[in-house]
């Protein structure tokens, strides 16, 4: 129990908890255990930090020979250390899974002895689960970029998803805060994985029995606010990563003050809102057809996205010439640019406008707040009057600042 | 009024058959009273079957999309869902593409209901918590108690069969119970909370895991409640920790920051005098609190060479100057032999206070921990930023850590230029006090290496004067 507390505590700084996007499996034949659904994963619980608990997120050990300053498990940190054997992790995963607490396992580890040795231990856990217990739930393995490339590839054969953290958005930040890591090694390993994933996809098209390789792809994580990188830099880095390594997701983790913090780090956390805005910009690029340059253009002079309004609204306020958009005529791409309109609402509007001329009240029924939309759209019965040129538009649309508590 | 009744509230087939008949006979929605569970909603309604069908029954049309939506919506707990479904089906006979019109109030309401049902199904997949018990044959059996919002029990069974086909399980709900014996799914009478096992040893581990995975530095209660609404909490073992975790979170974060150096909220020191003042008052680590005097670096404020040691020793603390003890004297001699002028360099330490363990009358030197060096790095960084040396000589691993942020292996990395991002060259060698602890052959050898490193340093300095630039 104590070891579980230590090693779960140590794993909580990894943001990813996705159990989605893998292939469909079940245990209907009565031999194995578990199932996965195609597409959506399941969040079995939520912690008061608002994050989903879908996987048993553990470190095999928090002993580590590396000394990365942002990490609670760095060599020079005074945290209590603990270690699980692969078999113990397997037993814990199975007993949690059988009680429907989790979708599967997210396993990472501090580096013990050598990178390759550590990687072997991680793979061993996945192997026992899959081979000996015929476990068909979700497995996410964090791979260690410095390990033997052979081993990293093996991990993909057992796991649904593999990931390598790029850790910091800039090379300078990495050199300063993670002196034992190098961006060349990390990106080299990501490139290897991406090739292996591609190859497996390709051979599966041709041979039905070809081994599956990380069907849920690879992802990565960047720590926000530990070095001086601006939002524009981070967005740029993320989009390069998406392009170069065909990543499924880039996760952002607002650097949070850790116990036993290294003195090289800022102690104040970046506002959580910053992480949220970065995720929103990530969405804009992935689902709303925004180019990275356009998201960067929404940032202010020092490259930071505004915290008080979302990046889409920030973009709209900067490029007012693109508005208003006619809800009854505009193509999907133009509708996607309207702040306050989500992809689902847009689909519904596109379907509905084949049947009727859309009026403002129709828009209201399909969206959360029509008030915020009004300045940017034209409907049969509505046209904004010079609103888009008003200088105080931002002030009108930004949420009101909360009044400080008088007796806090 | 015509009565149409479903024997079970989730019996989609019964709804479909009756709706088909009613539409075929041209019965408008206003004249049908739907009910479920064998009750009659309208006491004055006529029982089915509907009145004599017209000579040519209407052809009944329903799109695939409607059937999908209806299968979900029929499971909703609101009684009016059946009327609504029938009304939409009725209207679809004239407007086959009615469902695409999401702005239509009926369609909107139906879609909302279907969405709520799907969400409830998803939450049931997520929030059922099994407890393990051994049955009379000693076989392990997993039992859960769950209270869904809508009539979704049977609709979720498939998920649990797919997932847990190889184990025996039961899900008890207020409406019915589901039992899987490893081969077939059986249905039983309604259960109660008391029928489910009261405890399970693994649950403690799970609750402990829940506590540990929570990051107190990021409290987002609203987000949690949105995804895990309070009404589910009573059957989630981990939910009993929530209040406690939230209350503790602010306190824990504040404590974390307080134990770290709150130094970093200040601006970097503006002058060496500010650093001298700052270190005298610095109590950010245990060494700072041991009652000794902080020893400030000395030398030219714009020296080209900076020499960094580990920490002040006994003599240094008493004299309040760096490198004045035996190690300092050894250093001075070696620097002189290599042709480096100490008086032109800026000399300081990675850690500003003297860490020792009392042994009778003497104060025995102790190495600072990595954490202590890292905390003190704030001051060393300040000195570097102000003096702006071109070359820094690091004496020993502690000094090097204060400069490059990791503990290097002196053996491997000594005597070579470590060029930093800003162009500064860091030159590593052993700490002179290490030489003092050796004797015999090892002492000879290490002295030679030390001299060799310093000679290398002299070459890096390029024979140019080591003083002010």
JSON list of C-alpha atoms in Angstrom, two decimals, chain B residues 302-399:
[
{"chain": "B", "resi": 302, "resn": "UNK", "atom": "CA", "xyz": [34.46, 42.27, -13.28]},
{"chain": "B", "resi": 303, "resn": "UNK", "atom": "CA", "xyz": [37.06, 39.50, -13.13]},
{"chain": "B", "resi": 304, "resn": "UNK", "atom": "CA", "xyz": [37.69, 37.40, -16.19]},
{"chain": "B", "resi": 305, "resn": "UNK", "atom": "CA", "xyz": [38.17, 34.26, -14.08]},
{"chain": "B", "resi": 306, "resn": "UNK", "atom": "CA", "xyz": [35.79, 33.04, -11.39]},
{"chain": "B", "resi": 307, "resn": "UNK", "atom": "CA", "xyz": [36.91, 30.31, -9.01]},
{"chain": "B", "resi": 308, "resn": "UNK", "atom": "CA", "xyz": [34.15, 28.34, -7.28]},
{"chain": "B", "resi": 309, "resn": "UNK", "atom": "CA", "xyz": [34.67, 26.02, -4.33]},
{"chain": "B", "resi": 310, "resn": "UNK", "atom": "CA", "xyz": [32.20, 23.89, -2.42]},
{"chain": "B", "resi": 311, "resn": "UNK", "atom": "CA", "xyz": [31.45, 25.78, 0.77]},
{"chain": "B", "resi": 312, "resn": "UNK", "atom": "CA", "xyz": [33.30, 27.75, 3.44]},
{"chain": "B", "resi": 313, "resn": "UNK", "atom": "CA", "xyz": [35.18, 25.63, 5.98]},
{"chain": "B", "resi": 314, "resn": "UNK", "atom": "CA", "xyz": [36.04, 26.19, 9.63]},
{"chain": "B", "resi": 315, "resn": "UNK", "atom": "CA", "xyz": [38.73, 28.85, 8.96]},
{"chain": "B", "resi": 316, "resn": "UNK", "atom": "CA", "xyz": [36.78, 30.56, 6.24]},
{"chain": "B", "resi": 317, "resn": "UNK", "atom": "CA", "xyz": [33.74, 30.92, 8.45]},
{"chain": "B", "resi": 318, "resn": "UNK", "atom": "CA", "xyz": [35.82, 32.40, 11.27]},
{"chain": "B", "resi": 319, "resn": "UNK", "atom": "CA", "xyz": [37.70, 34.82, 8.99]},
{"chain": "B", "resi": 320, "resn": "UNK", "atom": "CA", "xyz": [34.64, 35.44, 6.81]},
{"chain": "B", "resi": 321, "resn": "UNK", "atom": "CA", "xyz": [36.69, 35.02, 3.62]},
{"chain": "B", "resi": 322, "resn": "UNK", "atom": "CA", "xyz": [36.69, 32.20, 1.07]},
{"chain": "B", "resi": 323, "resn": "UNK", "atom": "CA", "xyz": [39.68, 29.85, 0.68]},
{"chain": "B", "resi": 324, "resn": "UNK", "atom": "CA", "xyz": [41.88, 30.93, 3.56]},
{"chain": "B", "resi": 325, "resn": "UNK", "atom": "CA", "xyz": [42.33, 27.55, 5.26]},
{"chain": "B", "resi": 326, "resn": "UNK", "atom": "CA", "xyz": [44.80, 24.78, 4.34]},
{"chain": "B", "resi": 327, "resn": "UNK", "atom": "CA", "xyz": [42.90, 24.04, 1.13]},
{"chain": "B", "resi": 328, "resn": "UNK", "atom": "CA", "xyz": [43.01, 27.71, 0.20]},
{"chain": "B", "resi": 329, "resn": "UNK", "atom": "CA", "xyz": [46.77, 27.80, 0.77]},
{"chain": "B", "resi": 330, "resn": "UNK", "atom": "CA", "xyz": [47.25, 24.75, -1.42]},
{"chain": "B", "resi": 331, "resn": "UNK", "atom": "CA", "xyz": [45.12, 26.37, -4.10]},
{"chain": "B", "resi": 332, "resn": "UNK", "atom": "CA", "xyz": [47.10, 29.62, -3.96]},
{"chain": "B", "resi": 333, "resn": "UNK", "atom": "CA", "xyz": [50.37, 27.72, -4.38]},
{"chain": "B", "resi": 334, "resn": "UNK", "atom": "CA", "xyz": [49.11, 25.66, -7.32]},
{"chain": "B", "resi": 335, "resn": "UNK", "atom": "CA", "xyz": [47.60, 28.70, -9.04]},
{"chain": "B", "resi": 336, "resn": "UNK", "atom": "CA", "xyz": [50.90, 30.52, -8.64]},
{"chain": "B", "resi": 337, "resn": "UNK", "atom": "CA", "xyz": [52.81, 27.62, -10.19]},
{"chain": "B", "resi": 338, "resn": "UNK", "atom": "CA", "xyz": [50.45, 27.63, -13.15]},
{"chain": "B", "resi": 339, "resn": "UNK", "atom": "CA", "xyz": [50.94, 31.37, -13.54]},
{"chain": "B", "resi": 340, "resn": "UNK", "atom": "CA", "xyz": [47.43, 32.36, -12.56]},
{"chain": "B", "resi": 341, "resn": "UNK", "atom": "CA", "xyz": [46.98, 35.36, -10.32]},
{"chain": "B", "resi": 342, "resn": "UNK", "atom": "CA", "xyz": [44.39, 34.62, -7.67]},
{"chain": "B", "resi": 343, "resn": "UNK", "atom": "CA", "xyz": [44.07, 38.25, -6.63]},
{"chain": "B", "resi": 344, "resn": "UNK", "atom": "CA", "xyz": [42.76, 39.13, -10.09]},
{"chain": "B", "resi": 345, "resn": "UNK", "atom": "CA", "xyz": [40.09, 36.42, -9.97]},
{"chain": "B", "resi": 346, "resn": "UNK", "atom": "CA", "xyz": [36.72, 36.40, -8.22]},
{"chain": "B", "resi": 347, "resn": "UNK", "atom": "CA", "xyz": [36.68, 33.60, -5.64]},
{"chain": "B", "resi": 348, "resn": "UNK", "atom": "CA", "xyz": [33.48, 32.20, -4.17]},
{"chain": "B", "resi": 349, "resn": "UNK", "atom": "CA", "xyz": [31.66, 29.02, -3.11]},
{"chain": "B", "resi": 350, "resn": "UNK", "atom": "CA", "xyz": [28.70, 27.05, -4.42]},
{"chain": "B", "resi": 351, "resn": "UNK", "atom": "CA", "xyz": [27.19, 27.03, -0.92]},
{"chain": "B", "resi": 352, "resn": "UNK", "atom": "CA", "xyz": [27.52, 30.11, 1.25]},
{"chain": "B", "resi": 353, "resn": "UNK", "atom": "CA", "xyz": [27.20, 28.65, 4.74]},
{"chain": "B", "resi": 354, "resn": "UNK", "atom": "CA", "xyz": [29.44, 26.10, 6.50]},
{"chain": "B", "resi": 355, "resn": "UNK", "atom": "CA", "xyz": [27.88, 22.69, 6.95]},
{"chain": "B", "resi": 356, "resn": "UNK", "atom": "CA", "xyz": [29.48, 20.72, 9.76]},
{"chain": "B", "resi": 357, "resn": "UNK", "atom": "CA", "xyz": [28.91, 18.12, 12.42]},
{"chain": "B", "resi": 358, "resn": "UNK", "atom": "CA", "xyz": [30.25, 18.97, 15.89]},
{"chain": "B", "resi": 359, "resn": "UNK", "atom": "CA", "xyz": [32.87, 16.45, 17.13]},
{"chain": "B", "resi": 360, "resn": "UNK", "atom": "CA", "xyz": [33.94, 17.60, 20.57]},
{"chain": "B", "resi": 361, "resn": "UNK", "atom": "CA", "xyz": [35.73, 20.89, 20.09]},
{"chain": "B", "resi": 362, "resn": "UNK", "atom": "CA", "xyz": [36.08, 20.68, 16.34]},
{"chain": "B", "resi": 363, "resn": "UNK", "atom": "CA", "xyz": [33.54, 21.30, 13.63]},
{"chain": "B", "resi": 364, "resn": "UNK", "atom": "CA", "xyz": [33.82, 18.48, 11.15]},
{"chain": "B", "resi": 365, "resn": "UNK", "atom": "CA", "xyz": [33.15, 19.39, 7.50]},
{"chain": "B", "resi": 366, "resn": "UNK", "atom": "CA", "xyz": [30.12, 17.75, 5.87]},
{"chain": "B", "resi": 367, "resn": "UNK", "atom": "CA", "xyz": [29.21, 17.74, 2.20]},
{"chain": "B", "resi": 368, "resn": "UNK", "atom": "CA", "xyz": [26.16, 19.77, 1.29]},
{"chain": "B", "resi": 369, "resn": "UNK", "atom": "CA", "xyz": [23.35, 17.77, -0.33]},
{"chain": "B", "resi": 370, "resn": "UNK", "atom": "CA", "xyz": [22.40, 18.25, -3.94]},
{"chain": "B", "resi": 371, "resn": "UNK", "atom": "CA", "xyz": [19.21, 19.94, -2.79]},
{"chain": "B", "resi": 372, "resn": "UNK", "atom": "CA", "xyz": [21.15, 22.43, -0.68]},
{"chain": "B", "resi": 373, "resn": "UNK", "atom": "CA", "xyz": [23.49, 23.22, -3.57]},
{"chain": "B", "resi": 374, "resn": "UNK", "atom": "CA", "xyz": [20.52, 23.72, -5.86]},
{"chain": "B", "resi": 375, "resn": "UNK", "atom": "CA", "xyz": [18.89, 26.13, -3.45]},
{"chain": "B", "resi": 376, "resn": "UNK", "atom": "CA", "xyz": [22.10, 28.13, -3.07]},
{"chain": "B", "resi": 377, "resn": "UNK", "atom": "CA", "xyz": [22.50, 28.21, -6.84]},
{"chain": "B", "resi": 378, "resn": "UNK", "atom": "CA", "xyz": [20.25, 31.26, -6.82]},
{"chain": "B", "resi": 379, "resn": "UNK", "atom": "CA", "xyz": [23.06, 33.27, -5.21]},
{"chain": "B", "resi": 380, "resn": "UNK", "atom": "CA", "xyz": [25.82, 31.79, -7.35]},
{"chain": "B", "resi": 381, "resn": "UNK", "atom": "CA", "xyz": [23.79, 32.55, -10.48]},
{"chain": "B", "resi": 382, "resn": "UNK", "atom": "CA", "xyz": [23.45, 36.10, -9.16]},
{"chain": "B", "resi": 383, "resn": "UNK", "atom": "CA", "xyz": [27.23, 36.41, -8.78]},
{"chain": "B", "resi": 384, "resn": "UNK", "atom": "CA", "xyz": [27.78, 35.00, -12.26]},
{"chain": "B", "resi": 385, "resn": "UNK", "atom": "CA", "xyz": [25.30, 37.42, -13.76]},
{"chain": "B", "resi": 386, "resn": "UNK", "atom": "CA", "xyz": [26.99, 40.40, -12.10]},
{"chain": "B", "resi": 387, "resn": "UNK", "atom": "CA", "xyz": [30.69, 39.48, -12.49]},
{"chain": "B", "resi": 388, "resn": "UNK", "atom": "CA", "xyz": [30.22, 38.01, -15.99]},
{"chain": "B", "resi": 389, "resn": "UNK", "atom": "CA", "xyz": [33.40, 35.89, -15.98]},
{"chain": "B", "resi": 390, "resn": "UNK", "atom": "CA", "xyz": [34.62, 34.40, -19.24]},
{"chain": "B", "resi": 391, "resn": "UNK", "atom": "CA", "xyz": [36.07, 31.33, -17.55]},
{"chain": "B", "resi": 392, "resn": "UNK", "atom": "CA", "xyz": [34.92, 29.58, -14.37]},
{"chain": "B", "resi": 393, "resn": "UNK", "atom": "CA", "xyz": [37.10, 27.12, -12.49]},
{"chain": "B", "resi": 394, "resn": "UNK", "atom": "CA", "xyz": [34.94, 24.60, -10.62]},
{"chain": "B", "resi": 395, "resn": "UNK", "atom": "CA", "xyz": [36.72, 22.91, -7.74]},
{"chain": "B", "resi": 396, "resn": "UNK", "atom": "CA", "xyz": [35.08, 19.57, -7.11]},
{"chain": "B", "resi": 397, "resn": "UNK", "atom": "CA", "xyz": [31.70, 18.06, -7.93]},
{"chain": "B", "resi": 398, "resn": "UNK", "atom": "CA", "xyz": [29.67, 20.26, -5.57]},
{"chain": "B", "resi": 399, "resn": "UNK", "atom": "CA", "xyz": [30.97, 23.42, -7.19]}
]
